[in-house]
Short mmCIF file of C-alpha atoms (C1' of nucleotides) in Angstrom, two decimals:
data_model
loop_
_atom_site.label_atom_id
_atom_site.label_comp_id
_atom_site.label_asym_id
_atom_site.label_seq_id
_atom_site.Cartn_x
_atom_site.Cartn_y
_atom_site.Cartn_z
CA MET A 16 -6.45 -19.27 -21.71
CA LYS A 17 -6.95 -19.52 -25.46
CA PHE A 18 -4.55 -17.74 -27.76
CA SER A 19 -5.96 -16.64 -31.08
CA LYS A 20 -3.87 -17.54 -34.08
CA LYS A 21 -1.47 -14.64 -34.36
CA GLN A 22 -4.09 -12.03 -34.82
CA ASN A 23 -2.51 -9.04 -36.48
CA CYS A 24 -2.61 -5.67 -34.77
CA ILE A 25 -4.31 -4.18 -37.80
CA ASN A 26 -7.43 -6.18 -37.01
CA CYS A 27 -7.36 -5.33 -33.33
CA VAL A 28 -10.41 -3.46 -32.03
CA LEU A 29 -8.27 -1.30 -29.81
CA LYS A 30 -4.99 0.19 -30.94
CA CYS A 31 -2.47 0.71 -28.17
CA ASP A 32 0.51 3.05 -28.02
CA ILE A 33 2.78 0.15 -28.80
CA TYR A 34 0.97 -0.45 -32.06
CA SER A 35 1.39 3.11 -33.24
CA THR A 36 5.03 2.94 -32.26
CA LEU A 37 5.45 -0.25 -34.23
CA LEU A 38 3.96 1.47 -37.25
CA SER A 39 6.15 4.54 -37.04
CA THR A 40 9.38 2.64 -36.56
CA GLU A 41 8.41 0.21 -39.33
CA ASN A 42 9.74 -2.67 -37.39
CA SER A 43 10.45 -5.69 -39.51
CA GLU A 44 10.43 -8.26 -36.72
CA THR A 45 7.14 -9.87 -37.48
CA CYS A 46 8.15 -12.98 -35.59
CA ASN A 47 7.53 -11.57 -32.16
CA GLU A 48 4.40 -9.73 -33.07
CA PRO A 49 1.89 -9.18 -30.30
CA VAL A 50 -0.24 -12.22 -29.48
CA HIS A 51 -3.92 -11.81 -28.91
CA ALA A 52 -5.55 -13.93 -26.20
CA HIS A 53 -9.18 -14.61 -25.46
CA LEU A 54 -9.88 -15.17 -21.80
CA LYS A 55 -12.78 -16.55 -19.87
CA LYS A 56 -13.98 -15.34 -16.50
CA HIS A 57 -11.54 -16.24 -13.70
CA ASP A 58 -8.70 -16.84 -16.15
CA VAL A 59 -5.38 -15.72 -14.72
CA ILE A 60 -3.64 -13.11 -16.83
CA CYS A 61 -0.50 -12.84 -14.75
CA ARG A 62 0.49 -14.33 -11.46
CA GLN A 63 2.27 -12.78 -8.53
CA GLY A 64 5.76 -14.24 -8.18
CA THR A 65 6.09 -15.42 -11.78
CA GLU A 66 8.53 -14.00 -14.28
CA VAL A 67 7.61 -10.92 -16.29
CA THR A 68 8.04 -11.89 -19.94
CA HIS A 69 5.43 -9.83 -21.75
CA ALA A 70 3.87 -6.45 -21.60
CA LEU A 71 0.14 -6.91 -21.19
CA PHE A 72 -2.51 -4.72 -22.70
CA LEU A 73 -6.19 -5.17 -21.89
CA VAL A 74 -8.15 -4.85 -25.12
CA LYS A 75 -11.61 -5.98 -24.08
CA GLY A 76 -13.49 -7.01 -20.94
CA SER A 77 -12.33 -6.29 -17.40
CA ALA A 78 -9.93 -7.67 -14.83
CA LYS A 79 -9.00 -7.29 -11.19
CA LEU A 80 -5.48 -6.41 -10.12
CA TYR A 81 -4.75 -7.77 -6.65
CA ILE A 82 -2.00 -8.83 -4.32
CA GLU A 83 -2.06 -12.32 -2.90
CA GLY A 84 -1.46 -11.98 0.79
CA LEU A 85 -1.21 -14.34 3.75
CA ASN A 86 -3.57 -17.27 4.29
CA HIS A 87 -4.98 -16.97 0.78
CA ARG A 88 -6.34 -13.55 1.48
CA ASN A 89 -6.22 -11.14 -1.41
CA ILE A 90 -6.37 -7.40 -1.60
CA ILE A 91 -7.79 -5.99 -4.81
CA LEU A 92 -6.01 -2.76 -5.69
CA TYR A 93 -8.13 -1.81 -8.65
CA ILE A 94 -10.28 -2.97 -11.51
CA LEU A 95 -8.94 -2.66 -15.03
CA LYS A 96 -10.85 -1.83 -18.15
CA PRO A 97 -9.62 -1.14 -21.69
CA PRO A 98 -7.46 0.54 -22.61
CA ALA A 99 -5.06 -0.46 -19.84
CA TYR A 100 -1.50 -1.66 -19.54
CA ILE A 101 -1.64 -4.50 -17.09
CA GLY A 102 1.97 -5.40 -16.58
CA LEU A 103 2.94 -1.86 -16.07
CA LEU A 104 4.19 -1.64 -12.54
CA SER A 105 6.81 -4.32 -12.96
CA PHE A 106 7.91 -3.25 -16.39
CA PHE A 107 11.66 -3.17 -16.51
CA GLU A 108 12.96 -4.28 -13.22
CA SER A 109 11.61 -6.17 -11.15
CA PRO A 110 11.80 -9.49 -12.98
CA TYR A 111 8.79 -10.95 -11.13
CA TYR A 112 5.23 -9.73 -10.84
CA SER A 113 4.46 -8.25 -7.48
CA TYR A 114 0.71 -8.73 -8.04
CA SER A 115 -1.76 -10.93 -9.88
CA VAL A 116 -4.38 -10.12 -12.48
CA THR A 117 -7.48 -12.20 -13.22
CA ALA A 118 -10.25 -11.66 -15.77
CA LEU A 119 -13.62 -10.70 -14.28
CA GLU A 120 -15.50 -11.53 -17.48
CA GLU A 121 -14.74 -12.67 -21.00
CA SER A 122 -11.79 -10.55 -21.99
CA GLU A 123 -9.11 -10.03 -24.57
CA VAL A 124 -5.52 -9.35 -23.70
CA CYS A 125 -2.60 -8.58 -25.95
CA PHE A 126 0.73 -10.15 -25.01
CA ILE A 127 3.73 -8.23 -26.29
CA GLU A 128 7.17 -9.70 -25.84
CA LEU A 129 9.16 -7.66 -23.38
CA SER A 130 12.22 -7.56 -25.58
CA LEU A 131 10.20 -5.81 -28.26
CA VAL A 132 8.80 -3.31 -25.80
CA LYS A 133 12.22 -2.57 -24.41
CA LYS A 134 13.49 -1.94 -27.91
CA LEU A 135 10.63 0.39 -28.74
CA TYR A 136 10.81 1.98 -25.34
CA ILE A 137 14.35 3.06 -26.00
CA GLU A 138 13.74 4.18 -29.56
CA ASN A 139 10.51 6.00 -28.99
CA HIS A 140 10.05 8.88 -26.61
CA ASP A 141 6.31 9.24 -26.80
CA LEU A 142 5.78 5.63 -25.85
CA LEU A 143 8.09 6.15 -22.93
CA LEU A 144 6.13 9.14 -21.76
CA SER A 145 2.72 7.54 -22.10
CA LEU A 146 3.85 4.47 -20.19
CA ASN A 147 5.43 6.54 -17.47
CA LYS A 148 2.31 8.58 -17.11
CA ALA A 149 0.25 5.50 -16.39
CA PHE A 150 2.96 4.41 -14.00
CA GLY A 151 2.77 7.51 -11.86
CA LYS A 152 -1.01 7.41 -11.81
CA SER A 153 -1.04 3.87 -10.42
CA VAL A 154 1.41 4.76 -7.71
CA ALA A 155 -0.62 7.76 -6.56
CA MET A 156 -3.66 5.52 -6.39
CA ILE A 157 -1.86 2.88 -4.37
CA MET A 158 -0.73 5.48 -1.84
CA GLN A 159 -4.33 6.51 -1.29
CA LYS A 160 -5.26 2.86 -0.92
CA ILE A 161 -2.71 2.33 1.82
CA ILE A 162 -4.10 5.23 3.81
CA SER A 163 -7.64 4.08 3.27
CA LEU A 164 -6.98 0.49 4.31
CA ASN A 165 -5.13 1.56 7.41
CA GLN A 166 -6.90 4.57 8.69
CA LYS A 167 -10.51 4.27 7.69
CA GLN A 168 -13.04 2.01 9.33
CA ILE A 169 -14.87 -0.58 7.29
CA ARG A 170 -17.91 1.65 6.86
CA GLY A 171 -15.81 4.37 5.28
CA ARG A 172 -13.87 1.87 3.21
CA ILE A 173 -16.98 0.27 1.74
CA ALA A 174 -18.42 3.72 0.99
CA GLU A 175 -15.19 4.66 -0.76
CA ASN A 176 -15.24 1.55 -2.91
CA LEU A 177 -18.89 1.97 -3.84
CA ILE A 178 -18.00 5.44 -5.10
CA TYR A 179 -15.06 3.96 -6.96
CA LEU A 180 -17.27 1.37 -8.64
CA SER A 181 -19.81 4.03 -9.54
CA GLU A 182 -17.12 6.14 -11.20
CA PHE A 183 -15.73 3.05 -12.86
CA HIS A 184 -19.10 2.35 -14.48
CA HIS A 185 -19.81 6.03 -15.18
CA SER A 186 -23.19 5.67 -13.52
CA HIS A 187 -24.95 5.70 -10.15
CA LYS A 188 -26.61 2.47 -11.17
CA PHE A 189 -24.43 -0.44 -12.15
CA CYS A 190 -24.02 -4.18 -12.11
CA VAL A 191 -20.76 -5.50 -10.70
CA SER A 192 -18.96 -8.57 -11.93
CA LEU A 193 -17.60 -9.00 -8.42
CA THR A 194 -18.81 -11.33 -5.69
CA ARG A 195 -19.50 -9.99 -2.22
CA LYS A 196 -16.25 -11.54 -1.15
CA GLU A 197 -14.41 -9.66 -3.89
CA ILE A 198 -16.07 -6.38 -2.96
CA GLY A 199 -14.76 -7.12 0.51
CA GLU A 200 -11.30 -7.72 -0.88
CA MET A 201 -11.33 -4.26 -2.42
CA ALA A 202 -11.70 -2.79 1.04
CA ALA A 203 -9.81 -5.57 2.82
CA ILE A 204 -12.76 -6.54 4.99
CA SER A 205 -14.43 -9.89 5.60
CA GLU A 206 -17.19 -11.17 3.36
CA GLU A 207 -19.65 -11.19 6.23
CA ASN A 208 -19.05 -7.59 7.17
CA THR A 209 -19.30 -6.59 3.53
CA VAL A 210 -22.79 -8.06 3.32
CA ARG A 211 -23.74 -6.54 6.64
CA LEU A 212 -22.64 -3.07 5.55
CA LEU A 213 -24.38 -3.27 2.18
CA THR A 214 -27.59 -4.26 3.97
CA GLU A 215 -27.04 -1.44 6.45
CA PHE A 216 -26.59 1.11 3.65
CA SER A 217 -29.70 -0.25 1.95
CA LYS A 218 -31.77 0.14 5.12
CA GLU A 219 -30.48 3.68 5.45
CA LYS A 220 -31.61 4.36 1.85
CA ILE A 221 -28.08 5.30 0.84
CA ILE A 222 -27.95 2.54 -1.75
CA ALA A 223 -30.30 -0.01 -3.26
CA THR A 224 -29.11 -3.52 -4.07
CA LYS A 225 -30.61 -6.42 -5.91
CA GLY A 226 -28.08 -9.18 -6.28
CA ARG A 227 -25.15 -7.71 -8.12
CA ASN A 228 -27.07 -4.63 -9.20
CA ILE A 229 -26.18 -1.67 -7.08
CA GLU A 230 -27.68 1.80 -7.23
CA ILE A 231 -26.34 4.71 -5.27
CA LEU A 232 -29.26 6.77 -3.99
CA ASP A 233 -27.46 9.32 -1.83
CA MET A 234 -24.04 10.00 -3.28
CA SER A 235 -23.31 13.05 -1.11
CA LEU A 236 -23.97 11.09 2.07
CA LEU A 237 -21.83 8.24 0.79
CA LYS A 238 -19.02 10.67 0.13
CA LYS A 239 -19.38 12.06 3.63
CA ILE A 240 -19.16 8.58 5.12
CA SER A 241 -16.11 7.86 3.01
CA GLU A 242 -14.37 11.05 4.11
CA VAL A 243 -15.09 10.70 7.80
CA GLY A 244 -13.31 7.36 7.84
CA MET B 7 16.73 24.21 4.47
CA LYS B 8 20.00 25.81 3.47
CA PHE B 9 21.06 25.73 -0.15
CA SER B 10 24.77 25.79 -0.79
CA LYS B 11 25.90 28.32 -3.37
CA LYS B 12 25.66 26.40 -6.61
CA GLN B 13 28.00 23.66 -5.64
CA ASN B 14 29.30 22.05 -8.77
CA CYS B 15 28.73 18.36 -9.37
CA ILE B 16 32.46 17.85 -9.75
CA ASN B 17 32.92 18.54 -6.05
CA CYS B 18 30.05 16.34 -4.99
CA VAL B 19 30.97 13.45 -2.70
CA LEU B 20 28.54 11.13 -4.46
CA LYS B 21 28.16 11.05 -8.21
CA CYS B 22 24.70 10.08 -9.42
CA ASP B 23 23.59 8.69 -12.77
CA ILE B 24 22.38 12.10 -13.79
CA TYR B 25 25.87 13.51 -13.34
CA SER B 26 27.46 10.95 -15.59
CA THR B 27 24.75 11.57 -18.14
CA LEU B 28 25.41 15.28 -17.99
CA LEU B 29 29.07 14.62 -18.64
CA SER B 30 28.51 12.34 -21.59
CA THR B 31 25.99 14.61 -23.30
CA GLU B 32 28.20 17.65 -22.64
CA ASN B 33 25.22 19.71 -21.82
CA SER B 34 25.88 23.42 -22.04
CA GLU B 35 23.00 24.56 -19.86
CA THR B 36 24.94 25.56 -16.81
CA CYS B 37 22.08 27.75 -15.64
CA ASN B 38 19.95 24.93 -14.30
CA GLU B 39 22.79 22.98 -12.82
CA PRO B 40 21.92 20.76 -9.89
CA VAL B 41 21.61 22.59 -6.58
CA HIS B 42 23.10 21.12 -3.49
CA ALA B 43 21.20 21.51 -0.21
CA HIS B 44 22.28 20.92 3.37
CA LEU B 45 19.47 19.79 5.61
CA LYS B 46 19.04 19.55 9.33
CA LYS B 47 17.15 16.84 11.18
CA HIS B 48 13.38 17.13 10.63
CA ASP B 49 13.80 19.30 7.55
CA VAL B 50 11.19 18.55 4.94
CA ILE B 51 12.66 17.49 1.60
CA CYS B 52 9.40 17.18 -0.26
CA ARG B 53 5.82 17.42 0.82
CA GLN B 54 2.87 15.29 -0.15
CA GLY B 55 0.45 17.28 -2.29
CA THR B 56 2.97 19.85 -3.52
CA GLU B 57 4.14 20.16 -7.08
CA VAL B 58 6.98 18.03 -8.36
CA THR B 59 9.54 20.45 -9.76
CA HIS B 60 12.86 18.73 -9.15
CA ALA B 61 14.34 15.31 -9.17
CA LEU B 62 15.79 14.66 -5.75
CA PHE B 63 18.91 12.68 -5.01
CA LEU B 64 20.01 11.88 -1.48
CA VAL B 65 23.76 12.42 -1.27
CA LYS B 66 24.40 12.17 2.46
CA GLY B 67 22.52 11.35 5.66
CA SER B 68 19.17 9.59 5.82
CA ALA B 69 15.50 10.36 5.42
CA LYS B 70 12.09 8.80 5.94
CA LEU B 71 9.62 8.46 3.10
CA TYR B 72 6.05 8.44 4.41
CA ILE B 73 2.48 9.10 3.48
CA GLU B 74 0.52 11.60 5.49
CA GLY B 75 -2.79 9.99 6.32
CA LEU B 76 -5.91 10.97 8.22
CA ASN B 77 -5.84 12.78 11.58
CA HIS B 78 -2.14 13.56 11.22
CA ARG B 79 -1.22 9.92 11.26
CA ASN B 80 1.68 8.98 9.05
CA ILE B 81 2.79 5.70 7.58
CA ILE B 82 6.51 5.40 6.92
CA LEU B 83 7.09 3.32 3.81
CA TYR B 84 10.84 3.13 4.02
CA ILE B 85 14.02 4.81 5.13
CA LEU B 86 16.34 6.24 2.51
CA LYS B 87 20.09 6.30 2.52
CA PRO B 88 22.54 7.40 -0.18
CA PRO B 89 22.61 6.80 -3.01
CA ALA B 90 18.85 7.17 -3.51
CA TYR B 91 16.52 8.95 -5.84
CA ILE B 92 13.88 10.47 -3.62
CA GLY B 93 11.43 11.91 -6.07
CA LEU B 94 11.30 8.77 -8.06
CA LEU B 95 7.81 7.47 -7.81
CA SER B 96 6.17 10.65 -9.01
CA PHE B 97 8.68 11.37 -11.69
CA PHE B 98 6.89 12.24 -14.89
CA GLU B 99 3.26 12.17 -14.19
CA SER B 100 1.80 12.74 -11.50
CA PRO B 101 2.44 16.46 -11.07
CA TYR B 102 2.12 16.28 -7.28
CA TYR B 103 3.97 14.23 -4.70
CA SER B 104 1.93 11.38 -3.34
CA TYR B 105 4.20 11.13 -0.28
CA SER B 106 6.47 13.21 1.92
CA VAL B 107 10.15 12.92 2.74
CA THR B 108 11.86 14.32 5.85
CA ALA B 109 15.49 14.20 6.91
CA LEU B 110 16.22 11.96 9.89
CA GLU B 111 19.62 13.49 10.49
CA GLU B 112 21.89 16.09 8.94
CA SER B 113 21.70 15.32 5.26
CA GLU B 114 22.60 16.55 1.82
CA VAL B 115 20.20 16.47 -1.08
CA CYS B 116 20.74 17.38 -4.69
CA PHE B 117 17.89 19.19 -6.45
CA ILE B 118 17.86 18.74 -10.20
CA GLU B 119 15.37 20.68 -12.28
CA LEU B 120 12.82 18.36 -13.76
CA SER B 121 13.09 19.90 -17.22
CA LEU B 122 16.74 18.94 -17.31
CA VAL B 123 16.03 15.40 -16.18
CA LYS B 124 13.29 15.02 -18.76
CA LYS B 125 15.67 16.16 -21.44
CA LEU B 126 18.36 13.75 -20.34
CA TYR B 127 15.85 11.02 -19.77
CA ILE B 128 14.83 11.15 -23.40
CA GLU B 129 18.34 11.46 -24.77
CA ASN B 130 19.96 8.85 -22.60
CA HIS B 131 18.93 5.24 -22.43
CA ASP B 132 21.07 4.11 -19.57
CA LEU B 133 19.70 6.80 -17.29
CA LEU B 134 16.23 5.71 -18.25
CA LEU B 135 16.99 2.13 -17.37
CA SER B 136 18.62 2.86 -14.06
CA LEU B 137 15.75 5.08 -13.00
CA ASN B 138 13.16 2.54 -14.05
CA LYS B 139 14.96 -0.15 -12.16
CA ALA B 140 14.69 1.78 -8.93
CA PHE B 141 11.08 2.44 -9.79
CA GLY B 142 10.12 -1.23 -10.00
CA LYS B 143 11.98 -2.04 -6.82
CA SER B 144 10.03 0.51 -4.83
CA VAL B 145 6.73 -0.77 -6.15
CA ALA B 146 7.53 -4.36 -5.20
CA MET B 147 8.41 -3.17 -1.72
CA ILE B 148 5.20 -1.21 -1.35
CA MET B 149 3.16 -4.26 -2.33
CA GLN B 150 4.78 -6.23 0.46
CA LYS B 151 4.08 -3.37 2.83
CA ILE B 152 0.38 -3.40 2.02
CA ILE B 153 0.14 -7.09 2.79
CA SER B 154 2.12 -6.69 5.97
CA LEU B 155 0.07 -3.78 7.25
CA ASN B 156 -3.20 -5.51 6.52
CA GLN B 157 -2.63 -9.12 7.30
CA LYS B 158 -0.04 -9.33 10.01
CA GLN B 159 -0.66 -8.58 13.65
CA ILE B 160 1.33 -5.92 15.39
CA ARG B 161 3.79 -8.45 16.82
CA GLY B 162 4.65 -9.71 13.37
CA ARG B 163 4.79 -6.20 11.97
CA ILE B 164 7.21 -4.96 14.60
CA ALA B 165 9.38 -8.04 14.13
CA GLU B 166 9.42 -7.42 10.38
CA ASN B 167 10.49 -3.82 10.83
CA LEU B 168 13.20 -4.69 13.30
CA ILE B 169 14.61 -7.05 10.69
CA TYR B 170 14.31 -4.29 8.11
CA LEU B 171 16.21 -1.87 10.34
CA SER B 172 18.88 -4.46 11.03
CA GLU B 173 19.39 -5.02 7.30
CA PHE B 174 19.33 -1.29 6.73
CA HIS B 175 22.22 -0.84 9.17
CA HIS B 176 24.02 -3.99 8.01
CA SER B 177 24.28 -5.14 11.61
CA HIS B 178 22.38 -6.92 14.38
CA LYS B 179 23.33 -4.04 16.64
CA PHE B 180 22.32 -0.57 15.61
CA CYS B 181 21.20 2.82 16.81
CA VAL B 182 18.09 4.21 15.17
CA SER B 183 17.46 7.86 14.43
CA LEU B 184 13.77 7.16 14.88
CA THR B 185 11.58 7.86 17.89
CA ARG B 186 9.35 5.12 19.28
CA LYS B 187 6.46 6.85 17.61
CA GLU B 188 8.25 6.70 14.26
CA ILE B 189 9.08 3.04 14.69
CA GLY B 190 5.37 2.61 15.26
CA GLU B 191 4.63 4.54 12.08
CA MET B 192 6.74 2.08 10.13
CA ALA B 193 4.41 -0.70 11.20
CA ALA B 194 1.31 1.51 11.43
CA ILE B 195 0.79 0.79 15.12
CA SER B 196 0.33 3.10 18.08
CA GLU B 197 3.28 4.47 19.99
CA GLU B 198 2.12 2.74 23.18
CA ASN B 199 1.93 -0.67 21.60
CA THR B 200 5.31 -0.15 19.98
CA VAL B 201 6.89 0.38 23.38
CA ARG B 202 5.00 -2.54 24.86
CA LEU B 203 6.16 -4.89 22.12
CA LEU B 204 9.78 -3.76 22.32
CA THR B 205 9.69 -4.38 26.08
CA GLU B 206 8.03 -7.73 25.46
CA PHE B 207 10.71 -8.77 22.98
CA SER B 208 13.39 -7.63 25.43
CA LYS B 209 11.89 -9.75 28.23
CA GLU B 210 11.80 -12.70 25.86
CA LYS B 211 15.52 -12.12 25.12
CA ILE B 212 14.79 -11.69 21.41
CA ILE B 213 16.21 -8.20 21.40
CA ALA B 214 18.05 -5.91 23.80
CA THR B 215 17.29 -2.20 23.90
CA LYS B 216 18.88 0.74 25.57
CA GLY B 217 17.25 3.93 24.45
CA ARG B 218 17.64 4.07 20.72
CA ASN B 219 20.23 1.33 20.65
CA ILE B 220 18.73 -1.93 19.55
CA GLU B 221 20.43 -5.30 19.35
CA ILE B 222 18.83 -8.33 17.82
CA LEU B 223 19.72 -11.36 19.93
CA ASP B 224 17.65 -14.06 18.25
CA MET B 225 17.25 -13.27 14.59
CA SER B 226 15.81 -16.63 13.61
CA LEU B 227 13.05 -16.34 16.19
CA LEU B 228 12.35 -12.80 15.07
CA LYS B 229 12.03 -14.01 11.50
CA LYS B 230 9.66 -16.72 12.61
CA ILE B 231 7.49 -14.17 14.43
CA SER B 232 7.53 -11.97 11.36
CA GLU B 233 6.48 -14.82 9.07
CA VAL B 234 3.70 -16.16 11.27
CA GLY B 235 2.02 -12.75 11.18
"C1'" DG C 10 21.13 24.05 37.72
"C1'" DT C 11 16.37 24.71 36.71
"C1'" DT C 12 12.41 24.58 33.65
"C1'" DG C 13 9.75 23.09 29.95
"C1'" DA C 14 9.14 20.17 26.14
"C1'" DA C 15 9.62 16.08 23.79
"C1'" DC C 16 10.00 11.31 24.41
"C1'" DA C 17 9.16 6.84 26.72
"C1'" DT C 18 6.57 3.66 29.63
"C1'" DT C 19 2.81 0.91 31.93
"C1'" DG C 20 -1.87 -0.28 33.22
"C1'" DT C 21 -6.84 -0.01 32.15
"C1'" DT C 22 -10.75 0.35 29.25
"C1'" DA C 23 -13.47 0.47 25.10
"C1'" DT C 24 -14.49 -1.12 20.59
"C1'" DA C 25 -14.06 -2.29 15.77
"C1'" DA C 26 -13.92 -6.06 13.16
"C1'" DA C 27 -12.75 -10.93 12.46
"C1'" DT C 28 -14.28 -15.47 13.33
"C1'" DC C 29 -17.57 -19.02 14.08
"C1'" DA C 30 -21.85 -21.17 13.05
"C1'" DA C 31 -26.03 -22.03 10.84
"C1'" DC C 32 -28.93 -21.26 7.16
"C1'" DT C 33 -30.92 -19.56 2.54
"C1'" DT C 34 -30.53 -18.53 -2.18
"C1'" DT C 35 -28.47 -18.73 -6.58
"C1'" DT C 36 -25.66 -20.72 -10.01
"C1'" DT C 37 -23.37 -24.45 -12.35
"C1'" DA C 38 -22.80 -29.02 -14.15
"C1'" DC C 39 -24.32 -33.48 -15.63
"C1'" DG D 8 -34.42 -31.29 -13.89
"C1'" DT D 9 -31.95 -32.54 -10.12
"C1'" DA D 10 -27.74 -32.60 -7.38
"C1'" DA D 11 -23.87 -30.27 -5.91
"C1'" DA D 12 -21.33 -26.33 -5.36
"C1'" DA D 13 -20.82 -21.56 -4.90
"C1'" DA D 14 -22.52 -17.32 -3.25
"C1'" DG D 15 -25.08 -14.62 -0.06
"C1'" DT D 16 -27.07 -13.65 4.61
"C1'" DT D 17 -27.74 -13.02 9.73
"C1'" DG D 18 -26.72 -13.45 14.61
"C1'" DA D 19 -23.56 -14.48 18.56
"C1'" DT D 20 -18.89 -14.55 20.28
"C1'" DT D 21 -14.15 -13.45 20.64
"C1'" DT D 22 -10.12 -10.75 20.24
"C1'" DA D 23 -6.68 -7.67 18.67
"C1'" DT D 24 -5.57 -3.14 19.03
"C1'" DA D 25 -6.48 1.72 19.61
"C1'" DA D 26 -7.50 5.12 22.93
"C1'" DC D 27 -7.26 6.94 27.46
"C1'" DA D 28 -4.83 8.13 31.55
"C1'" DA D 29 -1.10 8.84 34.43
"C1'" DT D 30 3.60 9.00 35.31
"C1'" DG D 31 8.61 8.66 34.51
"C1'" DT D 32 12.76 10.01 31.81
"C1'" DT D 33 15.78 12.44 28.86
"C1'" DC D 34 17.27 16.45 26.60
"C1'" DA D 35 17.88 21.18 25.17
"C1'" DA D 36 17.70 26.09 26.31
"C1'" DC D 37 18.45 29.93 29.23
#
DNA sequence: GTTGAACATTGTTATAAATCAACTTTTTAC
DNA sequence: GTAAAAAGTTGATTTATAACAATGTTCAAC
């Protein structure tokens, strides 16, 4: 992970809520100004079990948020794209991350010292509200994920995640930065079965794949498969 | 659900953070004072999918927090006992509950209008912190649950939940207010297999059961089973 | 005390999905 | 440009667990 030399927020391509709060409160503490980091693919942004010291804001690129389970098996909860608070779920308490985040491509992340955020958080109500909003959204999503992982069969789970990826890319035709194994980790199924199901869907003309390019041909059928389980 | 006639907070057996905040801010709005409710076993406290209108605080008794999944299959995330904020996870945004809560025994719940909480939340920093703390704790727990449900086998999952129940009751010997089916729902396994495993553990002298009374005889072995998966 | 409903139990069967194994293709590094 | 590593693919086998079925037990209501 390469940190850029104290890039000032003014030059940042994406202004976050924290920035606008900083402006309005005219905070003089320039010492703990947000630090801008450039990340390469596979770079770890935060690691499950380590201490939460900064608020993380994804400025550019994309990243996967996942929990590291037993026997080195991961479950990807969702994919992040800017603008997104990364460290959100573990903001105040708990002191340790309960998940990991890794860059899926070249990305930029802003590291904001937690002490600064806490200060702003208490002074500024709008910041508080916008952070809390994102909070609640994530939780609702995780609840759906639990149901899906437990009560749908792999066919339905893969269908669901293909729809998710399509919505994520705002298109029926997209190129994922995920390996087959990682697509499997989104649905908590084995790599082999992931491949098998993608081939199956292709044969059934529901999707078309060419390497990491995926096109959804029959979205309504895919949705039906996802709903059935 | 039976609401008591505007019981004043002063008479409440359990003072919550919101009460102390109310006191300190000397809020004059007596109209939307917290409402105290007495609940019977199986009474629904809040329902997944319905609008979030009140903050909920469990004063007495116990309740199960669960997500209602497909085909009327539930997954119990955890059991609540006082003092506990119930409506926590969906506090600000999202507008709808992403889970349900039902009383497991005769209980008392305090309903506080959300508008009041929001007001206090913004005015009072300590309240904000204490609520956020509980927030983060729940999330960390849910992450563990996802791993457990996905990557442990039913034997490990039941073991884990027996340990959880033991810690919940602060004793190796306890009487649950849960049916076998509900114990199964904690580990997301079928009622039949739940019974089978409890019998199995009994035969192996790891636990002793008599109806809803459960005693853990070999905690270290149970922990080992839980860890292995 | 009897009746019905909810709860608990045990054995059998069916099946979804992981694992194993072998192989091909693509990407990365020197 | 070649070697090595990573990623992708396909088929056969095994297994964990749900579903089915049948029966026993407890508990509440009249």
